[in-house]
mmCIF file of C-alpha atoms in Angstrom:
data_model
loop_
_atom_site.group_PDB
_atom_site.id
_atom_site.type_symbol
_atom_site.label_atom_id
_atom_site.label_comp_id
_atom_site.label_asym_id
_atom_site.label_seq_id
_atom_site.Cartn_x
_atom_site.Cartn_y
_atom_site.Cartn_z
ATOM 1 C CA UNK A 9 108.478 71.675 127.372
ATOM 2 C CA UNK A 10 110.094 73.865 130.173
ATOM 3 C CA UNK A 11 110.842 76.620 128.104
ATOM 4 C CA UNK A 12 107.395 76.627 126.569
ATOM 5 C CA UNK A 13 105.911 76.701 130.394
ATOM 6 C CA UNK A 14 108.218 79.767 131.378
ATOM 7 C CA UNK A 15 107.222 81.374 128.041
ATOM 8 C CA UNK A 16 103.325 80.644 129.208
ATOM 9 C CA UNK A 17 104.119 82.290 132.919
ATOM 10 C CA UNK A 18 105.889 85.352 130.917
ATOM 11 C CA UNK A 19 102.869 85.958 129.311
ATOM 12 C CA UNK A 20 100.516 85.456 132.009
ATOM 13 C CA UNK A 21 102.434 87.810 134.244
ATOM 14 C CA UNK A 22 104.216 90.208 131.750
ATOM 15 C CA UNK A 23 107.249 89.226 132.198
ATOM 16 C CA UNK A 24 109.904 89.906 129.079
ATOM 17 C CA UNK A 25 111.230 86.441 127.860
ATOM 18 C CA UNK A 26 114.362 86.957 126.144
ATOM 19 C CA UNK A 27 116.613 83.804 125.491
ATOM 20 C CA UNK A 28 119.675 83.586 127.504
ATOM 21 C CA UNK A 29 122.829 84.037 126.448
ATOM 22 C CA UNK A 30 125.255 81.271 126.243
ATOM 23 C CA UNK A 31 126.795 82.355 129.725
ATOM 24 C CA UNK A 32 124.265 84.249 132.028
ATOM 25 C CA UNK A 33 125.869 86.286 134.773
ATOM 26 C CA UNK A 34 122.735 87.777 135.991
ATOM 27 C CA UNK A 35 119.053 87.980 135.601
ATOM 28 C CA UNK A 36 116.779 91.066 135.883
ATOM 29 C CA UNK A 37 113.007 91.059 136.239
ATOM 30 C CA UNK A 38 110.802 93.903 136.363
ATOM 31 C CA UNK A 39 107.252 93.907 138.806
ATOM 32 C CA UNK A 40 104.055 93.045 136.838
ATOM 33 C CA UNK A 41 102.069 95.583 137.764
ATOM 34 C CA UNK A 42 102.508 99.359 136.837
ATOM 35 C CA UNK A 43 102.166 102.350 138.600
ATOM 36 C CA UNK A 44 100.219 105.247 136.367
ATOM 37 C CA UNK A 45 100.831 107.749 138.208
ATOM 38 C CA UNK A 46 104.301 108.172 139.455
ATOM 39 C CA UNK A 47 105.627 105.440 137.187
ATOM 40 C CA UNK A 48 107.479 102.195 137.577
ATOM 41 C CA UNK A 49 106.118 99.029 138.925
ATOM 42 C CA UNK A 50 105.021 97.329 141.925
ATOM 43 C CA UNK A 51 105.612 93.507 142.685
ATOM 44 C CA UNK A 52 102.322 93.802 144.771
ATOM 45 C CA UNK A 53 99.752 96.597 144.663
ATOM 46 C CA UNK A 54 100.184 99.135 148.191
ATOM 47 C CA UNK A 55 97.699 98.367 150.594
ATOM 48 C CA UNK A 56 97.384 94.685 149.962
ATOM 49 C CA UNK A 57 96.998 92.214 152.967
ATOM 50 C CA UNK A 58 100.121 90.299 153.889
ATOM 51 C CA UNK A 59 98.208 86.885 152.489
ATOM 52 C CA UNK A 60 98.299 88.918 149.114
ATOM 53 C CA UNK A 61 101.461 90.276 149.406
ATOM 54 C CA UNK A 62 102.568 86.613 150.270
ATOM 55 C CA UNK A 63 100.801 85.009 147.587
ATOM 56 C CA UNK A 64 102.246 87.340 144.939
ATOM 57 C CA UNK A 65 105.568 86.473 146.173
ATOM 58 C CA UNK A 66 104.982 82.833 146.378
ATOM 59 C CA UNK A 67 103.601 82.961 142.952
ATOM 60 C CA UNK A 68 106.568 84.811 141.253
ATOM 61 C CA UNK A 69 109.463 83.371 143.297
ATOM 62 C CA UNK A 70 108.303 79.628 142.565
ATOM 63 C CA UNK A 71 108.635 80.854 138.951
ATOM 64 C CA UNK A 72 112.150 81.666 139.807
ATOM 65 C CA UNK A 73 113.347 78.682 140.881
ATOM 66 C CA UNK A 74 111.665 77.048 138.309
ATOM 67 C CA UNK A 75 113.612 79.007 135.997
ATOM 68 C CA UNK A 76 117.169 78.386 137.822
ATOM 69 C CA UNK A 77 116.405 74.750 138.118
ATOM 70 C CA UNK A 78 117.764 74.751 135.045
ATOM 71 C CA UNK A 79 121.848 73.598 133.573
ATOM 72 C CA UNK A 80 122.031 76.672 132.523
ATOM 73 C CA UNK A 81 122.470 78.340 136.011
ATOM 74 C CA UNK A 82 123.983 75.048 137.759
ATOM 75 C CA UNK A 83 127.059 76.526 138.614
ATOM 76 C CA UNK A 84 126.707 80.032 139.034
ATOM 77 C CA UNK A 85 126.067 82.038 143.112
ATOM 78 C CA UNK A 86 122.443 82.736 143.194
ATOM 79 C CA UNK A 87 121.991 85.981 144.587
ATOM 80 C CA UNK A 88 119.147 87.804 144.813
ATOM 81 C CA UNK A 89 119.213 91.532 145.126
ATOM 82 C CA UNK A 90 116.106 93.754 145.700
ATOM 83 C CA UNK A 91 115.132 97.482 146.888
ATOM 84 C CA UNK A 92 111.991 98.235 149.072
ATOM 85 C CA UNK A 93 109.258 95.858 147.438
ATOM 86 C CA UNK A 94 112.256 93.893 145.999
ATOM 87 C CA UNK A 95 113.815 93.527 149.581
ATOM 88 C CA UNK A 96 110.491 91.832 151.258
ATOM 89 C CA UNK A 97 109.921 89.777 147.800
ATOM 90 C CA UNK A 98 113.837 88.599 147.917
ATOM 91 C CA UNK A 99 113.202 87.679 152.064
ATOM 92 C CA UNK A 100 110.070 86.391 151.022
ATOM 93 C CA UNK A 101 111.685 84.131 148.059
ATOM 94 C CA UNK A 102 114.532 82.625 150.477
ATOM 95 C CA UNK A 103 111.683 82.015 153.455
ATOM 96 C CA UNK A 104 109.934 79.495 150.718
ATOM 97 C CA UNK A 105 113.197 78.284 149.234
ATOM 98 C CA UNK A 106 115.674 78.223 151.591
ATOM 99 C CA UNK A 107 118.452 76.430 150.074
ATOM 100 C CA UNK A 108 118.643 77.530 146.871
ATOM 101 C CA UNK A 109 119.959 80.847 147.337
ATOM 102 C CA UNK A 110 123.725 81.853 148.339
ATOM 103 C CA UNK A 111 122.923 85.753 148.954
ATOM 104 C CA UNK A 112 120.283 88.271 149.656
ATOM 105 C CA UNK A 113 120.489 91.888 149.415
ATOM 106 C CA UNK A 114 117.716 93.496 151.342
ATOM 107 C CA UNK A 115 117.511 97.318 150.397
ATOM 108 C CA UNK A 116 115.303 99.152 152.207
ATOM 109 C CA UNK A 117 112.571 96.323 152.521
ATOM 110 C CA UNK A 118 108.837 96.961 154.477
ATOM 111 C CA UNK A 119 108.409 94.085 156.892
ATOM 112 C CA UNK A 120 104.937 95.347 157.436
ATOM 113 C CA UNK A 121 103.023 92.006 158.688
ATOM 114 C CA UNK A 122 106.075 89.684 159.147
ATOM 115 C CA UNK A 123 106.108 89.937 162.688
ATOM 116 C CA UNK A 124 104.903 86.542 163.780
ATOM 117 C CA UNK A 125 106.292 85.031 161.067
ATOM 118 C CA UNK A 126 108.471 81.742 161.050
ATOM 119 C CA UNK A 127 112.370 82.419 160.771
ATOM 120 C CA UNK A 128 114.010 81.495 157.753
ATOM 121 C CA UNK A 129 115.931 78.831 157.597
ATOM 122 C CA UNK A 130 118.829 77.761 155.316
ATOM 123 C CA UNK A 131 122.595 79.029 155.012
ATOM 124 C CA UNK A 132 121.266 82.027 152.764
ATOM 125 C CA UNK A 133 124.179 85.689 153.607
ATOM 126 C CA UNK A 134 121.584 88.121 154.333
ATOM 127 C CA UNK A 135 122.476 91.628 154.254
ATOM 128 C CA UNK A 136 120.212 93.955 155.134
ATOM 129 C CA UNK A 137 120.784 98.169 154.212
ATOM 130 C CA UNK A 138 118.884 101.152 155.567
ATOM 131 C CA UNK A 139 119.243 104.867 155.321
ATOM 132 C CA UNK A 140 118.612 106.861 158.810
ATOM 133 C CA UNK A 141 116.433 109.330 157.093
ATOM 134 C CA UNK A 142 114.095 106.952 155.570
ATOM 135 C CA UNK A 143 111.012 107.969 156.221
ATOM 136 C CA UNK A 144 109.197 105.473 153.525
ATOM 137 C CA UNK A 145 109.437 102.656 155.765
ATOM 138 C CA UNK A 146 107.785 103.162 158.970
ATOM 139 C CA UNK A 147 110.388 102.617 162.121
ATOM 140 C CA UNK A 148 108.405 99.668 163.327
ATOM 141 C CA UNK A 149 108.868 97.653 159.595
ATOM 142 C CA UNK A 150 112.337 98.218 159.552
ATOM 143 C CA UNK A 151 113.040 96.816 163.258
ATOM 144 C CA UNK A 152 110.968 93.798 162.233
ATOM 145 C CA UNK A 153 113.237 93.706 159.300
ATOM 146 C CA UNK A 154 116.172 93.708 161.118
ATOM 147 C CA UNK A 155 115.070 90.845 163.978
ATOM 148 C CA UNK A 156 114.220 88.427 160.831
ATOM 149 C CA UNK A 157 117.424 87.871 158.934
ATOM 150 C CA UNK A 158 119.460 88.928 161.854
ATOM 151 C CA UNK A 159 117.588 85.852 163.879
ATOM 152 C CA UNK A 160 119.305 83.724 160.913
ATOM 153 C CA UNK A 161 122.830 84.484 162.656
ATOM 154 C CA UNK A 162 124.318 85.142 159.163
ATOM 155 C CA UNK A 163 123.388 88.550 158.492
ATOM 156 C CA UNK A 164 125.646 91.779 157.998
ATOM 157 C CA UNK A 165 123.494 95.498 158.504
ATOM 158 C CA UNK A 166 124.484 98.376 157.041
ATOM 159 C CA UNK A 167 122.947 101.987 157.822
ATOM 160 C CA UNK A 168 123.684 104.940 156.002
ATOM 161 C CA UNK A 169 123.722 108.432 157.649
ATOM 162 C CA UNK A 170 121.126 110.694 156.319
ATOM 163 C CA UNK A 171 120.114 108.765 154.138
ATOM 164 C CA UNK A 172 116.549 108.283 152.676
ATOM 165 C CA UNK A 173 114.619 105.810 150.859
ATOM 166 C CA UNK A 174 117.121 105.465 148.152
ATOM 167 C CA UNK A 175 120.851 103.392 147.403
ATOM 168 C CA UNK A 176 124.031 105.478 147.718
ATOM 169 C CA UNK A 177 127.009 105.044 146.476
ATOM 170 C CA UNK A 178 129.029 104.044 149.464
ATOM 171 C CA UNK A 179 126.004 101.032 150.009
ATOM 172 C CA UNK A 180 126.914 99.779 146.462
ATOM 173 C CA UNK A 181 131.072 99.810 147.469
ATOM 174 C CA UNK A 182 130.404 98.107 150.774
ATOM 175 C CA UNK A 183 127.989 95.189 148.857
ATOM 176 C CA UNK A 184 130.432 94.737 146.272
ATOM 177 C CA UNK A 185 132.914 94.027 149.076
ATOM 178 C CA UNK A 186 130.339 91.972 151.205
ATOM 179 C CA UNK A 187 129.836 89.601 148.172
ATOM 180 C CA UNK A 188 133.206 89.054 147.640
ATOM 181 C CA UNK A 189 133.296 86.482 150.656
#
């Protein structure tokens, strides 16, 4: 019956359902809705209110869970790793279910609304990774971004000269050697 309801949710919210392999060692999902014109996908449309950005999260992190509530994943580190959109939607995911992840690797997330929001709570790593030169993510989102995980007390940042809204390749040596403990 489970696997027929995550088929259903799939479906509904264009997800890919592909049957796992005997020994998972990650999980990748890609946002439901596209973007025509510069291509890719959001997990929320731009320019949404925080309830809908909220309620989009809610909706496809409780699918999540529901998913790795599952034997299948039992004994594997559940970390969740996600870049701008992905970042708040990976915050987002450990705010409503705070004990079920190990890890989560903010990249360049938009706090925009978040400011009078509860703290998370849990024993959820957070680390959190900017570039100096990002100029996506307006300077008031990314303090915000920093004062939430950081209030956790178990959160590493990591800023990257001159860098813009993007991943380098010194951010993906340093989080290979951040999830190593």
């Amino acid at each position: 019956m489970r696997r027929q309801q995550c088929r259903q949710h799939h479906r509904k919210h264009r997800c890919h359902f592909h049957p796992l392999p005997h020994h998972p060692s990650y999980l990748s999902f890609r946002a439901p809705h596209a973007r025509p014109y510069i291509g890719g996908h959001y997990w929320y449309p731009d320019g949404c209110s925080v309830n809908e950005r909220r309620r989009a999260c809610t909706e496809i992190g409780d699918s999540v869970v529901q998913l790795l509530d599952t034997p299948a994943f039992g004994q594997f580190r559940k970390v969740l790793i996600g870049f701008s959109q992905g970042g708040y939607l990976s915050y987002r995911m450990v705010a409503e279910h705070p004990d079920v992840f190990d890890a989560a690797i903010l990249l360049s997330p938009s706090f925009k609304g978040e400011a009078a929001s509860e703290p998370v709570a849990g024993h959820t790593r957070f680390a959190l990774c900017y570039g100096t030169a990002d100029r996506t993510i307006p300077a008031a989102n990314q303090q915000c971004a920093r004062a939430k995980p950081t209030a956790t007390g178990n959160c590493t940042v990591f800023e990257y000269p001159g860098m813009a809204h993007a991943v380098c390749d010194q951010e993906i040596i340093d989080l290979r050697n951040w999830l190593k403990y």
